[in-house]
Amino acid sequence: MTSSTPTIDQTAVAPSHMRAPVPVQTRSERFTSTEVSDFPAVTGREVMWKYTPVAQLGDLLTGELDGSPYPLDVVEAPGVTTSWIGRDDARIGTAGRPEDRVSANAWTHFEQALLVAFAGTEDTEATITRSALGGNARAAHTVVEIAPGARGTLILQNSGAARLAENVEFLVGAGADVTVVTVQEWDDDALHVAAHLAKLEEGARLKHVAVTLGGAVVRLNPSAHLAGARSDAELLGAYFADAHQHLEQQVYVHHDGPETRSRVTYKGALQGKGARTVWIGDVLIGPKAVGTDTYEQNRNLVLTDGARADSVPNLEIETGDIVGAGHASATGRFDDEQLFYLQSRGITEEEARRLVVRGFLFEIVQQIGSPALQERLQTAIEAELASSVVAAA
């Protein structure tokens, strides 16, 4: 199963001494392929890799991956089923294809895909937990199929040891309304590189929430293709990076159908020497996407010296008939006025700092819609805030 975007033959358009690579003008023009051998070796200088510590990714970039089915715990709900399907299933590849070498390596090596099917019209909540992947380099593929008109919430819970490369496809049928929450609470030395690919049909709505708290290197790239008219995507993220931890998100929203809407909001906190976060937000409004309404933003709160946050919003518009489009990015330290106000009310400086960070990140967590999960994530964030680094900041 291979597909690739054709490239331009430079020999036909320029003398040999003037030949140079043709720059990719839009995100949608990036080279894609399901075969890892079609991608050149990664140097770390490439646009999509220049912020990533590629030296740490090892086998995920170049090695053989264990693509066999893996252990998982499933809490199903009415109208939700799970099963394993073969590589030849027609649904695989419907939402998108790899545009980087790790994603292609995962695609090349997976043996079976996990199928999660939503068919119920009542709000349901299903949870899939992976906590026993082990330390071997693995490939995984998941297809989440949401039937037309279906509703529900899917929680993808990740913890324990891992060296995982994976692709997750979301096929959101016409008029469906689904929330997907992916939680990364990996061990401190875990490696996780994932591409989440969503395709929305007419009138479909997807809320995608990514919460990342654990792992040595976690790179999660969500993309949403708003193919159908009046489809709606809300992409939210919350992350907390500790010392020597690299958390990265490269978000892509492609407005293709008319009268589509998207909102992207990612918020992160960083503490400790070597803590690093990366957020790249690409929004493309295609020529057919008249009436588009889109806005993306990223906010980062740097809690201590030695931490670094990179934030790169990008917006491309190929039609002039839109409702609105914008982006924003900000990275900073504690607001002195907020801290002063809280301390003037008798709150200690340490507790004031925790309150500010808590409110900063809980804005995302409280939009999940699952009370039990929200409470558990709030507890996990509280544990991060109780560290001596934040207390001494």
CSV table of C-alpha atoms in Angstrom, one decimal:
chain,number,residue,atom,x,y,z
A,1,MET,CA,0.0,0.0,0.0
A,2,THR,CA,1.9,3.0,-1.3
A,3,SER,CA,1.1,6.5,-2.5
A,4,SER,CA,3.3,9.5,-3.0
A,5,THR,CA,3.0,13.0,-4.2
A,6,PRO,CA,4.8,13.5,-7.5
A,7,THR,CA,7.8,15.8,-7.5
A,8,ILE,CA,8.9,18.2,-10.2
A,9,ASP,CA,11.8,17.2,-12.5
A,10,GLN,CA,14.3,20.0,-12.1
A,11,THR,CA,16.3,18.8,-15.1
A,12,ALA,CA,13.5,19.9,-17.4
A,13,VAL,CA,13.2,23.4,-16.2
A,14,ALA,CA,16.7,24.7,-15.3
A,15,PRO,CA,20.3,24.3,-16.3
A,16,SER,CA,22.3,21.8,-14.2
A,17,HIS,CA,24.2,24.5,-12.3
A,18,MET,CA,20.9,26.2,-11.3
A,19,ARG,CA,19.0,23.1,-10.1
A,20,ALA,CA,17.6,23.3,-6.6
A,21,PRO,CA,14.7,21.7,-4.7
A,22,VAL,CA,11.3,23.1,-5.3
A,23,PRO,CA,10.0,24.6,-2.1
A,24,VAL,CA,6.8,23.3,-0.7
A,25,GLN,CA,4.4,26.2,-0.9
A,26,THR,CA,1.6,24.8,1.3
A,27,ARG,CA,1.3,22.1,4.0
A,28,SER,CA,-1.0,20.0,1.7
A,29,GLU,CA,1.7,19.7,-0.9
A,30,ARG,CA,4.1,17.9,1.4
A,31,PHE,CA,5.4,14.5,0.1
A,32,THR,CA,3.5,11.6,1.5
A,33,SER,CA,4.0,7.8,1.3
A,34,THR,CA,3.1,4.7,3.3
A,35,GLU,CA,6.6,3.2,2.7
A,36,VAL,CA,9.5,4.2,4.9
A,37,SER,CA,12.0,3.5,2.1
A,38,ASP,CA,10.5,6.4,0.2
A,39,PHE,CA,11.8,8.9,2.7
A,40,PRO,CA,15.4,10.0,2.9
A,41,ALA,CA,17.4,9.7,6.1
A,42,VAL,CA,16.5,12.4,8.7
A,43,THR,CA,19.3,14.8,9.5
A,44,GLY,CA,17.4,17.1,11.9
A,45,ARG,CA,17.6,20.1,9.5
A,46,GLU,CA,14.3,19.3,7.8
A,47,VAL,CA,11.4,21.7,8.3
A,48,MET,CA,9.4,19.1,10.1
A,49,TRP,CA,12.3,17.8,12.3
A,50,LYS,CA,14.3,20.9,13.1
A,51,TYR,CA,12.8,21.3,16.6
A,52,THR,CA,12.9,17.5,17.4
A,53,PRO,CA,15.8,15.7,19.2
A,54,VAL,CA,16.0,13.1,16.4
A,55,ALA,CA,19.1,11.5,17.9
A,56,GLN,CA,17.0,10.1,20.6
A,57,LEU,CA,14.4,8.5,18.3
A,58,GLY,CA,16.7,5.7,17.1
A,59,ASP,CA,14.7,2.7,15.9
A,60,LEU,CA,11.5,4.7,15.4
A,61,LEU,CA,13.2,6.5,12.5
A,62,THR,CA,15.3,3.8,10.9
A,63,GLY,CA,14.8,0.4,12.6
A,64,GLU,CA,12.6,-2.7,12.4
A,65,LEU,CA,9.5,-2.3,14.5
A,66,ASP,CA,7.4,-4.9,16.2
A,67,GLY,CA,4.0,-4.5,14.5
A,68,SER,CA,2.2,-7.3,16.2
A,69,PRO,CA,-1.1,-6.7,18.2
A,70,TYR,CA,-0.2,-5.4,21.7
A,71,PRO,CA,-1.9,-5.8,25.1
A,72,LEU,CA,-4.6,-3.3,25.9
A,73,ASP,CA,-7.5,-2.9,28.3
A,74,VAL,CA,-10.8,-1.9,26.9
A,75,VAL,CA,-13.8,-0.5,28.7
A,76,GLU,CA,-16.5,-0.6,26.1
A,77,ALA,CA,-19.8,1.3,26.1
A,78,PRO,CA,-23.1,0.7,24.3
A,79,GLY,CA,-22.7,1.2,20.6
A,80,VAL,CA,-18.9,0.9,20.8
A,81,THR,CA,-16.9,-2.1,19.6
A,82,THR,CA,-13.2,-3.0,19.2
A,83,SER,CA,-11.6,-5.6,16.9
A,84,TRP,CA,-8.4,-6.2,15.0
A,85,ILE,CA,-8.4,-5.8,11.2
A,86,GLY,CA,-6.0,-6.7,8.4
A,87,ARG,CA,-3.7,-4.3,6.5
A,88,ASP,CA,-5.9,-4.7,3.4
A,89,ASP,CA,-9.0,-3.2,5.0
A,90,ALA,CA,-10.4,-0.5,2.8
A,91,ARG,CA,-10.8,1.9,5.7
A,92,ILE,CA,-7.0,2.1,6.3
A,93,GLY,CA,-5.6,5.2,4.7
A,94,THR,CA,-8.9,7.0,4.3
A,95,ALA,CA,-8.1,9.8,6.8
A,96,GLY,CA,-4.6,10.5,5.5
A,97,ARG,CA,-1.1,9.2,4.8
A,98,PRO,CA,2.3,9.7,6.4
A,99,GLU,CA,4.3,12.8,5.7
A,100,ASP,CA,7.3,12.0,7.8
A,101,ARG,CA,9.7,9.0,8.2
A,102,VAL,CA,8.5,7.8,11.7
A,103,SER,CA,4.9,7.8,10.6
A,104,ALA,CA,5.8,5.8,7.4
A,105,ASN,CA,8.0,3.4,9.4
A,106,ALA,CA,5.0,2.7,11.7
A,107,TRP,CA,2.8,2.2,8.6
A,108,THR,CA,5.3,-0.1,6.9
A,109,HIS,CA,5.6,-2.4,9.9
A,110,PHE,CA,2.2,-2.7,11.6
A,111,GLU,CA,0.6,-6.2,11.1
A,112,GLN,CA,-3.0,-5.5,12.1
A,113,ALA,CA,-4.9,-2.3,13.0
A,114,LEU,CA,-7.1,-1.8,16.0
A,115,LEU,CA,-10.6,-0.8,14.9
A,116,VAL,CA,-12.8,1.2,17.3
A,117,ALA,CA,-16.3,1.5,15.9
A,118,PHE,CA,-18.9,4.1,17.2
A,119,ALA,CA,-22.4,3.4,16.1
A,120,GLY,CA,-24.7,4.6,18.9
A,121,THR,CA,-26.7,7.8,18.8
A,122,GLU,CA,-26.6,8.3,22.6
A,123,ASP,CA,-23.7,9.8,24.4
A,124,THR,CA,-21.3,7.0,25.5
A,125,GLU,CA,-17.8,6.9,26.9
A,126,ALA,CA,-15.3,4.2,26.0
A,127,THR,CA,-11.7,3.9,27.3
A,128,ILE,CA,-8.7,2.1,25.8
A,129,THR,CA,-5.7,1.8,28.1
A,130,ARG,CA,-2.2,0.8,27.0
A,131,SER,CA,0.2,0.3,30.0
A,132,ALA,CA,2.2,-2.8,29.1
A,133,LEU,CA,3.9,-2.1,25.8
A,134,GLY,CA,7.3,-2.7,27.2
A,135,GLY,CA,10.7,-1.3,26.0
A,136,ASN,CA,10.8,-2.8,22.5
A,137,ALA,CA,10.4,-0.5,19.5
A,138,ARG,CA,6.8,-0.9,18.3
A,139,ALA,CA,4.6,0.1,15.5
A,140,ALA,CA,0.8,0.6,15.9
A,141,HIS,CA,-2.1,1.6,13.8
A,142,THR,CA,-5.6,2.5,14.9
A,143,VAL,CA,-8.8,3.3,13.0
A,144,VAL,CA,-11.6,5.0,14.8
A,145,GLU,CA,-14.7,4.8,12.7
A,146,ILE,CA,-17.6,7.0,13.8
A,147,ALA,CA,-20.8,6.2,11.9
A,148,PRO,CA,-23.0,9.0,10.5
A,149,GLY,CA,-25.0,10.5,13.3
A,150,ALA,CA,-23.1,8.7,16.1
A,151,ARG,CA,-22.1,10.3,19.3
A,152,GLY,CA,-19.7,9.6,22.1
A,153,THR,CA,-16.4,10.0,23.9
A,154,LEU,CA,-13.2,7.9,23.4
A,155,ILE,CA,-10.4,8.1,25.9
A,156,LEU,CA,-7.0,6.8,24.8
A,157,GLN,CA,-4.9,6.4,28.0
A,158,ASN,CA,-1.2,5.7,27.7
A,159,SER,CA,1.2,4.9,30.5
A,160,GLY,CA,4.2,2.8,31.4
A,161,ALA,CA,7.3,2.0,29.3
A,162,ALA,CA,7.2,2.6,25.6
A,163,ARG,CA,9.1,3.1,22.4
A,164,LEU,CA,6.2,3.6,20.1
A,165,ALA,CA,5.6,4.9,16.6
A,166,GLU,CA,1.9,5.0,15.5
A,167,ASN,CA,-0.8,6.3,13.2
A,168,VAL,CA,-4.3,6.9,14.4
A,169,GLU,CA,-7.1,7.6,11.9
A,170,PHE,CA,-10.5,9.1,12.8
A,171,LEU,CA,-13.2,8.7,10.2
A,172,VAL,CA,-16.0,11.0,11.3
A,173,GLY,CA,-19.2,10.4,9.5
A,174,ALA,CA,-21.8,12.9,8.4
A,175,GLY,CA,-23.6,14.5,11.3
A,176,ALA,CA,-21.5,12.6,13.9
A,177,ASP,CA,-20.3,14.3,17.1
A,178,VAL,CA,-17.4,12.7,18.9
A,179,THR,CA,-14.8,13.7,21.6
A,180,VAL,CA,-11.4,12.0,21.6
A,181,VAL,CA,-9.1,12.5,24.6
A,182,THR,CA,-5.5,11.1,24.3
A,183,VAL,CA,-3.6,11.1,27.6
A,184,GLN,CA,0.2,10.6,27.7
A,185,GLU,CA,1.5,9.7,31.2
A,186,TRP,CA,4.4,7.6,30.0
A,187,ASP,CA,7.5,6.6,32.1
A,188,ASP,CA,10.3,9.2,32.3
A,189,ASP,CA,12.3,7.4,29.6
A,190,ALA,CA,9.5,6.6,27.1
A,191,LEU,CA,9.6,7.6,23.4
A,192,HIS,CA,6.3,8.2,21.6
A,193,VAL,CA,5.8,9.6,18.1
A,194,ALA,CA,2.3,9.7,16.8
A,195,ALA,CA,0.3,11.1,13.9
A,196,HIS,CA,-3.5,11.5,14.5
A,197,LEU,CA,-5.3,11.9,11.1
A,198,ALA,CA,-8.9,12.9,11.1
A,199,LYS,CA,-11.4,13.3,8.2
A,200,LEU,CA,-14.7,15.0,8.8
A,201,GLU,CA,-17.7,14.5,6.5
A,202,GLU,CA,-20.6,16.9,6.1
A,203,GLY,CA,-21.9,18.4,9.4
A,204,ALA,CA,-19.5,16.3,11.5
A,205,ARG,CA,-18.0,17.6,14.7
A,206,LEU,CA,-14.8,16.5,16.3
A,207,LYS,CA,-13.3,17.6,19.6
A,208,HIS,CA,-9.7,16.3,20.0
A,209,VAL,CA,-8.0,16.8,23.3
A,210,ALA,CA,-4.3,15.9,23.9
A,211,VAL,CA,-3.0,15.9,27.4
A,212,THR,CA,0.8,15.1,27.8
A,213,LEU,CA,2.4,14.9,31.2
A,214,GLY,CA,5.0,12.1,30.9
A,215,GLY,CA,7.7,10.7,28.6
A,216,ALA,CA,11.2,11.6,27.6
A,217,VAL,CA,10.3,12.6,24.0
A,218,VAL,CA,6.6,12.8,23.0
A,219,ARG,CA,5.7,14.1,19.6
A,220,LEU,CA,2.0,14.1,18.8
A,221,ASN,CA,0.9,15.6,15.5
A,222,PRO,CA,-2.9,15.9,15.2
A,223,SER,CA,-4.4,16.9,11.8
A,224,ALA,CA,-8.0,17.5,10.8
A,225,HIS,CA,-9.3,17.5,7.2
A,226,LEU,CA,-12.6,19.3,7.1
A,227,ALA,CA,-13.8,17.7,3.9
A,228,GLY,CA,-17.5,18.1,4.3
A,229,ALA,CA,-19.6,21.2,4.3
A,230,ARG,CA,-20.3,22.7,7.8
A,231,SER,CA,-17.9,20.3,9.5
A,232,ASP,CA,-16.4,21.5,12.8
A,233,ALA,CA,-13.1,20.7,14.5
A,234,GLU,CA,-11.9,21.8,18.0
A,235,LEU,CA,-8.4,20.8,18.8
A,236,LEU,CA,-7.3,21.3,22.4
A,237,GLY,CA,-4.1,20.5,24.2
A,238,ALA,CA,-2.5,20.8,27.6
A,239,TYR,CA,1.1,19.8,28.5
A,240,PHE,CA,3.5,20.1,31.4
A,241,ALA,CA,7.2,19.6,30.7
A,242,ASP,CA,9.8,18.8,33.4
A,243,ALA,CA,13.6,18.9,33.3
A,244,HIS,CA,15.1,17.3,30.1
A,245,GLN,CA,11.6,16.4,28.8
A,246,HIS,CA,10.7,17.2,25.2
A,247,LEU,CA,7.0,17.6,24.4
A,248,GLU,CA,6.1,18.5,20.8
A,249,GLN,CA,2.8,19.1,18.9
A,250,GLN,CA,2.5,19.9,15.2
A,251,VAL,CA,-1.1,20.6,14.5
A,252,TYR,CA,-2.6,20.9,11.0
A,253,VAL,CA,-6.2,21.9,10.1
A,254,HIS,CA,-7.2,21.8,6.4
A,255,HIS,CA,-10.4,23.6,5.6
A,256,ASP,CA,-11.6,22.0,2.4
A,257,GLY,CA,-15.4,22.1,2.4
A,258,PRO,CA,-17.5,25.2,2.6
A,259,GLU,CA,-18.7,26.9,5.8
A,260,THR,CA,-16.4,24.9,8.0
A,261,ARG,CA,-15.2,26.0,11.5
A,262,SER,CA,-12.1,25.2,13.6
A,263,ARG,CA,-10.7,26.3,16.9
A,264,VAL,CA,-7.2,25.3,18.1
A,265,THR,CA,-6.1,26.1,21.6
A,266,TYR,CA,-2.9,24.6,23.2
A,267,LYS,CA,-1.5,25.6,26.6
A,268,GLY,CA,1.6,24.4,28.2
A,269,ALA,CA,3.8,24.9,31.3
A,270,LEU,CA,7.5,24.2,31.6
A,271,GLN,CA,9.8,23.8,34.6
A,272,GLY,CA,13.4,22.7,35.1
A,273,LYS,CA,16.7,22.8,33.2
A,274,GLY,CA,16.3,21.4,29.7
A,275,ALA,CA,12.5,21.3,29.7
A,276,ARG,CA,11.4,21.9,26.1
A,277,THR,CA,8.1,22.2,24.3
A,278,VAL,CA,7.3,22.8,20.7
A,279,TRP,CA,4.0,23.8,19.2
A,280,ILE,CA,3.6,24.3,15.4
A,281,GLY,CA,0.1,25.2,14.2
A,282,ASP,CA,-0.7,25.1,10.4
A,283,VAL,CA,-4.1,26.1,9.1
A,284,LEU,CA,-4.8,25.9,5.4
A,285,ILE,CA,-8.0,27.4,3.9
A,286,GLY,CA,-8.4,25.8,0.5
A,287,PRO,CA,-9.9,27.5,-2.6
A,288,LYS,CA,-13.3,25.7,-2.1
A,289,ALA,CA,-13.5,26.5,1.6
A,290,VAL,CA,-15.7,29.6,1.3
A,291,GLY,CA,-17.3,30.8,4.6
A,292,THR,CA,-14.4,29.4,6.7
A,293,ASP,CA,-14.2,30.5,10.4
A,294,THR,CA,-10.9,29.5,12.1
A,295,TYR,CA,-8.7,30.6,14.9
A,296,GLU,CA,-5.6,29.0,16.5
A,297,GLN,CA,-3.6,30.0,19.6
A,298,ASN,CA,-0.8,28.7,21.7
A,299,ARG,CA,0.1,29.9,25.2
A,300,ASN,CA,3.1,28.8,27.3
A,301,LEU,CA,4.0,29.5,30.9
A,302,VAL,CA,7.7,29.2,31.7
A,303,LEU,CA,8.0,28.5,35.4
A,304,THR,CA,11.8,28.4,35.9
A,305,ASP,CA,15.1,29.3,34.2
A,306,GLY,CA,16.5,26.8,31.8
A,307,ALA,CA,13.2,25.9,30.1
A,308,ARG,CA,12.4,26.7,26.5
A,309,ALA,CA,9.1,26.9,24.5
A,310,ASP,CA,9.0,27.2,20.7
A,311,SER,CA,5.7,28.4,19.2
A,312,VAL,CA,5.1,28.8,15.5
A,313,PRO,CA,1.6,29.6,14.1
A,314,ASN,CA,1.1,29.5,10.4
A,315,LEU,CA,-2.0,30.5,8.3
A,316,GLU,CA,-2.5,30.0,4.6
A,317,ILE,CA,-5.6,31.4,2.8
A,318,GLU,CA,-6.5,30.5,-0.8
A,319,THR,CA,-9.9,32.1,-1.0
A,320,GLY,CA,-11.0,35.6,-0.1
A,321,ASP,CA,-14.5,34.6,0.9
A,322,ILE,CA,-14.2,33.7,4.6
A,323,VAL,CA,-15.9,34.6,7.9
A,324,GLY,CA,-12.6,35.0,9.8
A,325,ALA,CA,-9.1,33.6,10.3
A,326,GLY,CA,-6.5,34.4,12.9
A,327,HIS,CA,-3.8,33.1,15.1
A,328,ALA,CA,-2.0,34.1,18.3
A,329,SER,CA,1.0,32.9,20.3
A,330,ALA,CA,2.5,34.0,23.6
A,331,THR,CA,5.2,32.7,25.9
A,332,GLY,CA,6.0,34.3,29.3
A,333,ARG,CA,6.6,33.9,33.0
A,334,PHE,CA,4.2,34.5,35.9
A,335,ASP,CA,2.1,37.6,35.9
A,336,ASP,CA,3.5,39.7,38.7
A,337,GLU,CA,0.1,41.4,39.2
A,338,GLN,CA,-1.7,38.1,39.6
A,339,LEU,CA,0.8,37.0,42.1
A,340,PHE,CA,0.6,40.3,44.0
A,341,TYR,CA,-3.2,40.2,44.1
A,342,LEU,CA,-3.2,36.6,45.5
A,343,GLN,CA,-0.5,37.4,48.1
A,344,SER,CA,-2.4,40.5,49.1
A,345,ARG,CA,-5.3,38.2,50.0
A,346,GLY,CA,-3.1,36.2,52.5
A,347,ILE,CA,-2.0,33.5,50.1
A,348,THR,CA,1.6,32.4,50.2
A,349,GLU,CA,3.8,32.9,47.2
A,350,GLU,CA,4.2,29.2,46.6
A,351,GLU,CA,0.4,28.6,46.7
A,352,ALA,CA,-0.2,31.7,44.5
A,353,ARG,CA,2.1,30.2,41.9
A,354,ARG,CA,0.3,26.9,42.0
A,355,LEU,CA,-3.1,28.7,41.7
A,356,VAL,CA,-2.0,30.6,38.6
A,357,VAL,CA,-0.6,27.5,36.8
A,358,ARG,CA,-3.7,25.4,37.9
A,359,GLY,CA,-6.1,27.9,36.4
A,360,PHE,CA,-3.9,28.2,33.3
A,361,LEU,CA,-4.0,24.5,32.4
A,362,PHE,CA,-7.4,23.6,33.8
A,363,GLU,CA,-9.0,25.8,31.2
A,364,ILE,CA,-8.2,23.0,28.8
A,365,VAL,CA,-8.9,20.1,31.1
A,366,GLN,CA,-12.3,21.3,32.1
A,367,GLN,CA,-13.5,21.1,28.5
A,368,ILE,CA,-13.0,17.4,28.2
A,369,GLY,CA,-16.5,16.6,29.3
A,370,SER,CA,-15.7,13.5,31.4
A,371,PRO,CA,-15.9,14.4,35.1
A,372,ALA,CA,-13.9,11.3,36.3
A,373,LEU,CA,-11.1,11.9,33.8
A,374,GLN,CA,-11.0,15.7,34.5
A,375,GLU,CA,-10.7,15.0,38.2
A,376,ARG,CA,-7.9,12.5,37.7
A,377,LEU,CA,-5.9,14.8,35.4
A,378,GLN,CA,-6.4,17.7,37.8
A,379,THR,CA,-4.8,15.5,40.5
A,380,ALA,CA,-1.9,14.6,38.1
A,381,ILE,CA,-1.3,18.3,37.4
A,382,GLU,CA,-1.4,19.1,41.1
A,383,ALA,CA,1.3,16.5,41.6
A,384,GLU,CA,3.5,18.2,39.0
A,385,LEU,CA,2.9,21.6,40.8
A,386,ALA,CA,3.9,20.1,44.2
A,387,SER,CA,7.5,19.6,43.0
A,388,SER,CA,10.3,21.4,44.7
A,389,VAL,CA,11.2,23.1,41.4
A,390,VAL,CA,8.0,25.1,41.2
A,391,ALA,CA,8.0,25.8,45.0
A,392,ALA,CA,11.4,27.3,44.8
A,393,ALA,CA,10.8,29.3,41.6
